[in-house]
XYZ file of C-alpha atoms in Angstrom:
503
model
C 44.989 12.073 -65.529
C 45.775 8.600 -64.233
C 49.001 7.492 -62.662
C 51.255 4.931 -64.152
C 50.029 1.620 -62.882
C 46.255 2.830 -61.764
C 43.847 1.167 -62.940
C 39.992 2.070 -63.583
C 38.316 -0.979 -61.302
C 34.328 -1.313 -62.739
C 32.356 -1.799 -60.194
C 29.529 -5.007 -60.642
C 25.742 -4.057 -59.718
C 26.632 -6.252 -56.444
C 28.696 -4.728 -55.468
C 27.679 -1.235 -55.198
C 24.053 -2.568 -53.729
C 26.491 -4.043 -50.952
C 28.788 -0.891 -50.281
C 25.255 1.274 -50.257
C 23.854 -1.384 -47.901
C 27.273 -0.900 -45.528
C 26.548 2.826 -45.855
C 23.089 3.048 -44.416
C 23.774 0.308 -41.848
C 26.582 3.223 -40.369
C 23.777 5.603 -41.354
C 21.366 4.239 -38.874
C 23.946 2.698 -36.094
C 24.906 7.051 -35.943
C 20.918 7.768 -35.488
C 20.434 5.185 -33.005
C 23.815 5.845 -31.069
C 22.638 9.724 -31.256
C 21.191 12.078 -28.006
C 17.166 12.075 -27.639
C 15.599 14.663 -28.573
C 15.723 17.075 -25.098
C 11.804 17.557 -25.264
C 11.098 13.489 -25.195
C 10.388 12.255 -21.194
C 10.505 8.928 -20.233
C 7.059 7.488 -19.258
C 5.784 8.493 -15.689
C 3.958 6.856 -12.558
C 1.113 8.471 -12.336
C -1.164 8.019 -8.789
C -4.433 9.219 -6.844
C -5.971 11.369 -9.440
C -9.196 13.400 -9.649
C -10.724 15.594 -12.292
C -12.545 19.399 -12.167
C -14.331 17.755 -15.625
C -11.132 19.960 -17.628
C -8.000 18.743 -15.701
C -6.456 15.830 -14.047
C -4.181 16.344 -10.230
C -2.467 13.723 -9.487
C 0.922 12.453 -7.777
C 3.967 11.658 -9.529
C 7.685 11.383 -7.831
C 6.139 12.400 -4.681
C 4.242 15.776 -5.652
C 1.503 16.833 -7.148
C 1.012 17.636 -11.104
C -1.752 18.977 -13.310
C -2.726 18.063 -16.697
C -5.497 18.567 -19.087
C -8.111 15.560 -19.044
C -7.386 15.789 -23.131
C -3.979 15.210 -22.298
C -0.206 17.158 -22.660
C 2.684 18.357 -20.678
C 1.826 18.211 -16.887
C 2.497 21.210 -14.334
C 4.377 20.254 -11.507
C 1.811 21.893 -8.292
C 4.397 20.954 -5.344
C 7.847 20.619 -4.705
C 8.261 19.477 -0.744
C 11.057 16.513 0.127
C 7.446 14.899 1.658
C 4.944 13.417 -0.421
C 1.836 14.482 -1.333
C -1.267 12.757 -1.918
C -4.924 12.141 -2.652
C -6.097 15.680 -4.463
C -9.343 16.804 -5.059
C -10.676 19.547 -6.340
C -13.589 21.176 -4.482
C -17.134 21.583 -5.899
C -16.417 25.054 -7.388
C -13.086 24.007 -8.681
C -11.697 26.742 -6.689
C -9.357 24.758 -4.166
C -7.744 21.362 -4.096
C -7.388 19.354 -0.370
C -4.621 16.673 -0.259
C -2.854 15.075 1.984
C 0.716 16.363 2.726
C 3.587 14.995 5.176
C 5.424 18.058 5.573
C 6.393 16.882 9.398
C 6.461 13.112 8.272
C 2.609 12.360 8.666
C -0.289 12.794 6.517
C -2.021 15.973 7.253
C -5.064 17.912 5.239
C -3.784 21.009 3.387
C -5.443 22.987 0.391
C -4.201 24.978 -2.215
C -5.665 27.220 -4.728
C -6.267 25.359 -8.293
C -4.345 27.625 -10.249
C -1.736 26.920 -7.508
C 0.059 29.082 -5.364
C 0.915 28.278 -1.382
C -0.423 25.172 0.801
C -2.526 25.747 4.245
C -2.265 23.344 6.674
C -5.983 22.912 8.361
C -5.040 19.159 10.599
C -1.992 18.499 13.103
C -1.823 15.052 14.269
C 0.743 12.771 14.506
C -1.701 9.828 12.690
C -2.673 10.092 9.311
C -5.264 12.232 8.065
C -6.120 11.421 4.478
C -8.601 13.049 2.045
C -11.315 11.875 0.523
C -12.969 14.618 -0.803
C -15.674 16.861 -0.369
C -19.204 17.045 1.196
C -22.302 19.222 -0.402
C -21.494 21.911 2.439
C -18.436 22.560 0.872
C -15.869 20.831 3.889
C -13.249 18.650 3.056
C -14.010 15.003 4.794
C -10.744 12.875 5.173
C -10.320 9.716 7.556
C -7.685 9.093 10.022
C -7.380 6.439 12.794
C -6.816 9.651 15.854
C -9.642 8.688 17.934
C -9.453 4.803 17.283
C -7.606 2.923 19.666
C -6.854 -0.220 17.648
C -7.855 -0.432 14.115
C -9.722 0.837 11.307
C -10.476 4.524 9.896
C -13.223 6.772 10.964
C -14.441 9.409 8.631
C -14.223 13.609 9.540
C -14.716 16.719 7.973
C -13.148 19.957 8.520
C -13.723 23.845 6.970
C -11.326 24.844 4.455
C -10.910 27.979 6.427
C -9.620 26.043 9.213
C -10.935 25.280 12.681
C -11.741 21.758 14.258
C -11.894 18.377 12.489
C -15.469 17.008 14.067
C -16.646 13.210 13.256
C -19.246 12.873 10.784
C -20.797 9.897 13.059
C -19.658 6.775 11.577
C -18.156 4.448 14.091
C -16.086 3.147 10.977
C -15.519 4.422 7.303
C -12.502 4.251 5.164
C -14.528 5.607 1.899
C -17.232 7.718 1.118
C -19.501 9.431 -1.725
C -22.418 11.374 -0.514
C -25.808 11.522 -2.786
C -25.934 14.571 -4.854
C -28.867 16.219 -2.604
C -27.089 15.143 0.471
C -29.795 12.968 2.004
C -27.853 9.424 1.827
C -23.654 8.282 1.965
C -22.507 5.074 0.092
C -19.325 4.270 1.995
C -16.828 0.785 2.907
C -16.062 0.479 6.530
C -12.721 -1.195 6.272
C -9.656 -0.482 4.050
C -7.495 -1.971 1.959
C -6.271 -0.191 -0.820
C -2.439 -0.250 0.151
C -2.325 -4.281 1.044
C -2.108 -5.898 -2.943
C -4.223 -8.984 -2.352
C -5.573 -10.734 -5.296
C -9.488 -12.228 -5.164
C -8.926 -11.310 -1.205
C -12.709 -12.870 0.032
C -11.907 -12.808 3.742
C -12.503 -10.903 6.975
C -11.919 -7.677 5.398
C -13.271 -7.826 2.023
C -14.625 -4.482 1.429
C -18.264 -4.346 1.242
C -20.668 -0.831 0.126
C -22.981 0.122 2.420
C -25.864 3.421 1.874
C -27.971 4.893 4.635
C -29.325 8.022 5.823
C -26.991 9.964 8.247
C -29.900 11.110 9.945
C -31.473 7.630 11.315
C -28.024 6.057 11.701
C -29.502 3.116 9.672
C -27.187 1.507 6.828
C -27.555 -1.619 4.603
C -24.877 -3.586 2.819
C -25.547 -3.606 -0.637
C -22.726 -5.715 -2.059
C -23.135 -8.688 0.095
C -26.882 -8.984 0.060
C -28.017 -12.576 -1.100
C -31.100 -11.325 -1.886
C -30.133 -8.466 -4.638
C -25.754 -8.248 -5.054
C -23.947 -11.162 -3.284
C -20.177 -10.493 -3.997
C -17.452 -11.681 -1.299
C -14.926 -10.082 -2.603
C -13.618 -6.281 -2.998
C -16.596 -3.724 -3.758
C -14.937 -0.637 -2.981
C -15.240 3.133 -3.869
C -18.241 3.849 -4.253
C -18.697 7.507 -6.328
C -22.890 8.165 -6.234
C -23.561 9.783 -9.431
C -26.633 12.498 -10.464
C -27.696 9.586 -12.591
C -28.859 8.404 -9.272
C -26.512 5.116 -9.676
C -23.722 4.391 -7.478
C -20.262 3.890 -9.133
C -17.949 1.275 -7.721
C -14.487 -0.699 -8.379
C -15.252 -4.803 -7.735
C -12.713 -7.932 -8.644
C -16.237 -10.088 -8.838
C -15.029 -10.718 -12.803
C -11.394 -11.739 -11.590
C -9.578 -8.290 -12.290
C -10.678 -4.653 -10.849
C -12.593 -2.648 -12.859
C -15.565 -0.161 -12.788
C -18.707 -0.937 -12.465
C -22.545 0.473 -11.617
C -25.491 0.045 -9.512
C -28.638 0.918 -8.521
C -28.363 2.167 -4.280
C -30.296 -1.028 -3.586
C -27.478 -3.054 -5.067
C -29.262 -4.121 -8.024
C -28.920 -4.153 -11.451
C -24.830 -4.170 -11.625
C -23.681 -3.263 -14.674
C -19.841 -3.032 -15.695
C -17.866 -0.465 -17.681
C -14.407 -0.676 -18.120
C -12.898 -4.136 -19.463
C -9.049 -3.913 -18.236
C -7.529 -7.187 -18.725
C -4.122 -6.674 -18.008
C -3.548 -4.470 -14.365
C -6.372 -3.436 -11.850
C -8.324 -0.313 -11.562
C -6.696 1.509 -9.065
C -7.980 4.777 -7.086
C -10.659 5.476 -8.911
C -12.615 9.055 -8.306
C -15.566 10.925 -9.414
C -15.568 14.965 -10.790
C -18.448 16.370 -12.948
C -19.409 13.294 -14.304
C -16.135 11.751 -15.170
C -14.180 8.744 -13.181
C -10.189 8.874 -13.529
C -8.522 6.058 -12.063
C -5.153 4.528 -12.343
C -4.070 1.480 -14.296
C -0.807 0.263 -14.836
C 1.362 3.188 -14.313
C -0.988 5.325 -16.094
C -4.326 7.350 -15.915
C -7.414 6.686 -17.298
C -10.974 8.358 -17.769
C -14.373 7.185 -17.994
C -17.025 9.636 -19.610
C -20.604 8.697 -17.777
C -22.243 10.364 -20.194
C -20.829 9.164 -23.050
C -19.286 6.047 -22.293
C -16.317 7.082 -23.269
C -12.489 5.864 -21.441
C -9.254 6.076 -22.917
C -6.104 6.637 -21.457
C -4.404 10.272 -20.499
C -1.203 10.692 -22.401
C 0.642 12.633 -19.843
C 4.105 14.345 -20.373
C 5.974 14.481 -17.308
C 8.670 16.910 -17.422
C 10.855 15.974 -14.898
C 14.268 15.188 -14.030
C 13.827 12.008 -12.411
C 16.188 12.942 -9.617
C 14.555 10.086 -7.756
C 15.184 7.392 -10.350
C 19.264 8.355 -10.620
C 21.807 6.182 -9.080
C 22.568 7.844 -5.707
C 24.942 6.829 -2.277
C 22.225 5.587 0.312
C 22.413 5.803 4.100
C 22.388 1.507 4.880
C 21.001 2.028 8.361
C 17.336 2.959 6.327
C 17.046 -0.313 4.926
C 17.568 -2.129 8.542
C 13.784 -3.534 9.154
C 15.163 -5.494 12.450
C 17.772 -5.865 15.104
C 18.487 -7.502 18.232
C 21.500 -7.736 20.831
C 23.240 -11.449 21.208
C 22.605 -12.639 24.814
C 26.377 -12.099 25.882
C 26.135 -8.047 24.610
C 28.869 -8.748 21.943
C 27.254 -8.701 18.458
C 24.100 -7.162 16.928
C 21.931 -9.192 14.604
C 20.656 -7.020 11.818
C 18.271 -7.694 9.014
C 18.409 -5.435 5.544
C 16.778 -6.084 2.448
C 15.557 -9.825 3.387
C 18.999 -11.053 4.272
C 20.322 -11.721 8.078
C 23.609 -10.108 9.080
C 25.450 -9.870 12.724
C 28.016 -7.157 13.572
C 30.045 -6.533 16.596
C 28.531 -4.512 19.247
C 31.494 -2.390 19.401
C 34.254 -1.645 18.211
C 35.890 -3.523 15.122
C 35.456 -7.091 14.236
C 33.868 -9.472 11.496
C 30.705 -8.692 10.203
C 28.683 -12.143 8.846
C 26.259 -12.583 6.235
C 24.043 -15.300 7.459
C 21.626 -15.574 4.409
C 22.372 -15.160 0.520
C 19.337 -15.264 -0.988
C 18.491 -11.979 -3.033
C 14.862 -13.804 -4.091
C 13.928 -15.010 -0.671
C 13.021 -12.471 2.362
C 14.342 -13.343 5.861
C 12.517 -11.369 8.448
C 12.431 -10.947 12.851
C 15.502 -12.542 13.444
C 15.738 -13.450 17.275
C 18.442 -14.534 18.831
C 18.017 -18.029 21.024
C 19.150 -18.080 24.982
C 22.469 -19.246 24.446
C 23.472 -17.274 21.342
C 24.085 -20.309 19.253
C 20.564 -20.055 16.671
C 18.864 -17.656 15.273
C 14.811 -18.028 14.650
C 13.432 -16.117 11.368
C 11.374 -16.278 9.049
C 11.689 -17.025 5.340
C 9.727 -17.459 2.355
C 12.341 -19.639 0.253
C 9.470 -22.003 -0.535
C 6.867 -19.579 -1.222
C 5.355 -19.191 1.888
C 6.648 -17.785 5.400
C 8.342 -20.880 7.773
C 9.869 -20.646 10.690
C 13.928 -21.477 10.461
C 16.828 -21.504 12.905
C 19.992 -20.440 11.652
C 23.210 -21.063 13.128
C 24.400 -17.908 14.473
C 28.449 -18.336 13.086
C 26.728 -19.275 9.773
C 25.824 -22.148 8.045
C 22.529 -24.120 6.835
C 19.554 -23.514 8.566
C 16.929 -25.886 9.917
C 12.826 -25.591 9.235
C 10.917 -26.356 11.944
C 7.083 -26.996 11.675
C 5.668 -27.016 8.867
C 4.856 -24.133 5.910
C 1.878 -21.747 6.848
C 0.111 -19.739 4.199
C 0.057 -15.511 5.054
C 2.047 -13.619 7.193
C 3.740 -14.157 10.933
C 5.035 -12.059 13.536
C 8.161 -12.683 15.792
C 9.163 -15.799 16.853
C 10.264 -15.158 20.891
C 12.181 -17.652 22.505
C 11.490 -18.963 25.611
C 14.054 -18.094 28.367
C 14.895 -21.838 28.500
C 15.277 -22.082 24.779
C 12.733 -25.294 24.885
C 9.843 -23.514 22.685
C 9.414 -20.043 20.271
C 5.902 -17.989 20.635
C 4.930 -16.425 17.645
C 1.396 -15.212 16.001
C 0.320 -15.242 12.242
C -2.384 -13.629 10.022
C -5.036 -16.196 11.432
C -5.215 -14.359 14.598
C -3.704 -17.034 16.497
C -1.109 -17.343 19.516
C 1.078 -20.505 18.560
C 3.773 -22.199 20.639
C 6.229 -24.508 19.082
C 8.687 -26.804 20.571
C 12.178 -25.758 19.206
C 13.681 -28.987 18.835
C 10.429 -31.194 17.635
C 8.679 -28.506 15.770
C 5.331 -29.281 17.135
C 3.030 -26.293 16.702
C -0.079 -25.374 19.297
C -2.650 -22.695 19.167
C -2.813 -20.750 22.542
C -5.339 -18.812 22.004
C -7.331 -16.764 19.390
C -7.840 -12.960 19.201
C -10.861 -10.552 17.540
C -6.896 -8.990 15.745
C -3.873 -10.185 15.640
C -1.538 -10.684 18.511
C 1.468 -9.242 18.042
C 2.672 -8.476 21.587
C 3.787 -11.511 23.726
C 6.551 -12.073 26.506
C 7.551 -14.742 28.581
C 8.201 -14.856 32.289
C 11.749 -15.691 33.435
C 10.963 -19.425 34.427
C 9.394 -20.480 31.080
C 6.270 -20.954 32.545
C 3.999 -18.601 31.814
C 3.497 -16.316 28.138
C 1.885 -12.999 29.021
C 0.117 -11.328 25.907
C -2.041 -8.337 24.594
C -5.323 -9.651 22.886
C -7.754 -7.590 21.010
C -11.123 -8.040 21.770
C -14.756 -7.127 19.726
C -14.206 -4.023 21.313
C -10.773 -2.836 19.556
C -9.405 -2.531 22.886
C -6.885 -4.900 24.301
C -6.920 -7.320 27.555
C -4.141 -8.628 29.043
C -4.208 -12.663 28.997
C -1.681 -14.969 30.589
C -1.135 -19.052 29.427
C 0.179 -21.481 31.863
C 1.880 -24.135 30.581
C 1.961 -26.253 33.725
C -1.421 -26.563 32.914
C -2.315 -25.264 29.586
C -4.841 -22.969 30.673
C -5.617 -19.003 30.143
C -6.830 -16.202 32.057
C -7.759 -12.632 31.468
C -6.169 -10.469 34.011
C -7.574 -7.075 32.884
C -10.746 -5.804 32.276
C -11.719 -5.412 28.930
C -13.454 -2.139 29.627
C -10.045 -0.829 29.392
C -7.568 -0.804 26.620
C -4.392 -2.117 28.383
């Protein structure tokens, strides 16, 4: 029964299309505002995997996971604070080697492939990292132990343990042996953790095959004559097809390609447009590889390549807002000529703090887009000398150490530099860059010149009290160093040690 006064209000057609409209715009703000589902993982980073032809190990978050190559919810293999890295599964599909930094460095461990507990088989304070297997059933990683200067060589040890031994290559970053073990396909130099794009210089990563036992190799890759490519042609993975698999840039972006183990006939087959091939590796006739944050396989056989979907269930403790220790992210430092202040660089920017005690700490740079890097302090404490890539390349600036603008001096250089070091008279700054030269330039005029050149770079140079004289390690053909020394009375150098030595 209605009350007195009530009244029965008809609704229009308009109206009740817009309260119903009002009702399932609440009706879908609630859905969106409500908790995922708890199975549901956010998408991974998946890293340096390899397949047994029915599963994918990889790294993710530091460890290593396992996946079918069809795809699903990934088992997490390892669970150390280190990280662990570059898995492979042996020929039998019994074992996996990787690389594992329980004590900090890379060292080679295996593990059964159903897991279960790591053995440790290297100890060496340099990193050993795998890169597979050989037909006799060792696992052959490289590590710079016996090189005094630069570059990998290649070794293999049991997976019952014992002594790593040298396979014979006086470099080798990468290798795939033929199926019947009579020839290698390997790069000498690597690059895989320096992101360079079209890199065609000094150590553009060439393929070269030979037989182990004449010690005779040819470069396929830069061969005018069959495959002239000067850019990256890296690991190779030498199929029973008899054709060598390889990544190459030569079509602007990495992807995988084919060849005979002449060098001829390439042929390519993956077309990524949008990120590199990354870490690409060869099991049973299939090549996974990374791209993007993802893995991907290529089917020889059937041409096939798609991507994994992988379901990481994880977590992501690493990826959670946490307090951080500051002195981690210090990349540089250096005491103030008078012992009172420290200059400090963090995360690109330039900061001084007292050397003790309490006092002000300054922020010399604020440029969260820009990295500052080797600060050095002058002779008389009053400028700083770093340098910054605020205009897109690294230049030399001083900074005033109480704050303020900074100057450029010289002029902008393409690549990387190492420290600028004063002069005790504060007259001229030594540095070296990515050209392999030994520069001088005058502090006030900023009037670069070249010293000297070295087979590396030159990263270690000092001058003597007076001013007069810059004393510096060069690398020579040899990888070791010699001890040089420029006058600047008279613009001259002279080697002082023998280069028979590494001093």
């Amino acid at each position: 029964m209605r009350k007195p006064g009530a009244e029965m209000i008809s609704k229009s057609p308009f109206q009740r299309c817009f309260v119903f409209m009002i009702q399932l715009l609440l009706l879908l703000m609630l859905a969106s505002a409500a908790p995922a589902n708890a199975g549901e993982t956010a998408p991974g980073f998946f890293r340096y995997p390899h397949t047994d032809g029915e599963s994918v190990i990889f790294t993710s978050e530091g460890d290593l996971w396992k996946v079918s190559l069809d795809g699903g919810t990934a088992v997490r293999f390892t669970t150390h604070e280190g990280e662990e890295r570059f898995p492979h599964f042996s020929p039998d599909g019994k074992l996996i080697a990787f690389s594992g930094q329980d004590d900090g460095q890379d060292d080679i461990y295996v593990l059964p492939a159903s897991g279960g507990e790591p053995r440790r088989l290297t100890y060496h304070p340099w990193r050993d990292q795998v890169l597979g297997w050989d037909p006799d059933g060792n696992v052959v990683f490289r590590s710079a132990r016996d090189i005094p200067y630069r570059g990998y060589r290649i070794y293999h040890v049991s997976p019952d343990g014992g002594w790593p031994e040298s396979i014979g290559l006086d470099k080798g970053s990468l290798i795939s042996y033929e199926p019947d073990g009579s020839r290698i396909a390997f790069n000498r130099y690597s690059r895989e953790f320096r992101n360079w794009k079209g890199y065609k210089g000094g150590w553009a990563q060439d393929i070269w095959v030979g037989d182990m036992s004449k010690m005779v190799f040819e470069n396929i890759t830069d061969n005018p004559a069959v495959n002239d490519w000067d850019g990256t042609d890296a690991f190779p993975m030498w199929h029973t097809d008899g054709r060598i698999y390889f990544l190459s840039d030569r079509d602007g972006r990495a992807n995988i390609y084919s060849m005979n183990p002449d060098g001829g006939d390439v042929r390519r087959h993956t077309d990524h447009k949008k990120f590199d091939v990354r870490w690409p590796s060869l099991g049973q006739g299939i090549i996974v590889y990374q791209n993007g944050m993802d893995i991907w396989y290529l089917d020889i056989g059937t041409g096939e390549n798609r991507m994994v979907g992988i379901n990481l269930p994880t977590d992501r403790v690493q990826a959670r807002d946490k307090i951080i220790d500051p002195a981690k992210y210090i990349t540089d430092f250096s005491l103030s000529p008078d012992g009172r202040r420290v200059l400090l660089c963090a995360r690109g920017e330039l900061f001084t703090v007292p050397a003790r005690g309490k006092g002000l700490l300054r922020q010399l740079t604020f440029t969260s887009g820009v990295r500052d890097k080797f600060p050095n302090w002058s002779p008389d404490g009053g400028q700083i000398a770093a340098w910054s890539d605020a205009t897109g390349e690294e230049v030399l600036y001083l900074y005033p150490s109480t704050g303020g603008e900074p100057v450029k001096i010289g002029t902008d250089g393409r690549g990387w530099h190492y420290p600028p070091v004063w002069s005790p008279d504060g007259k001229r700054i030594a540095y070296s860059n990515e050209e392999l030269e030994l520069i001088v330039i005058d502090a006030k005029k900023g009037e670069p010149k070249v010293i000297d050149t070295g087979a590396w770079e030159i990263r270690d140079y000092r001058w003597s009290p007076d001013s007069r004289y810059l004393v510096y390690c060069s690398p020579d053909e040899n990888e070791f160093n010699v001890i040089k020394i420029w006058d600047s009375a008279g613009d001259q150098v002279r080697q002082v040690t023998d280069g028979f030595f590494n001093s």
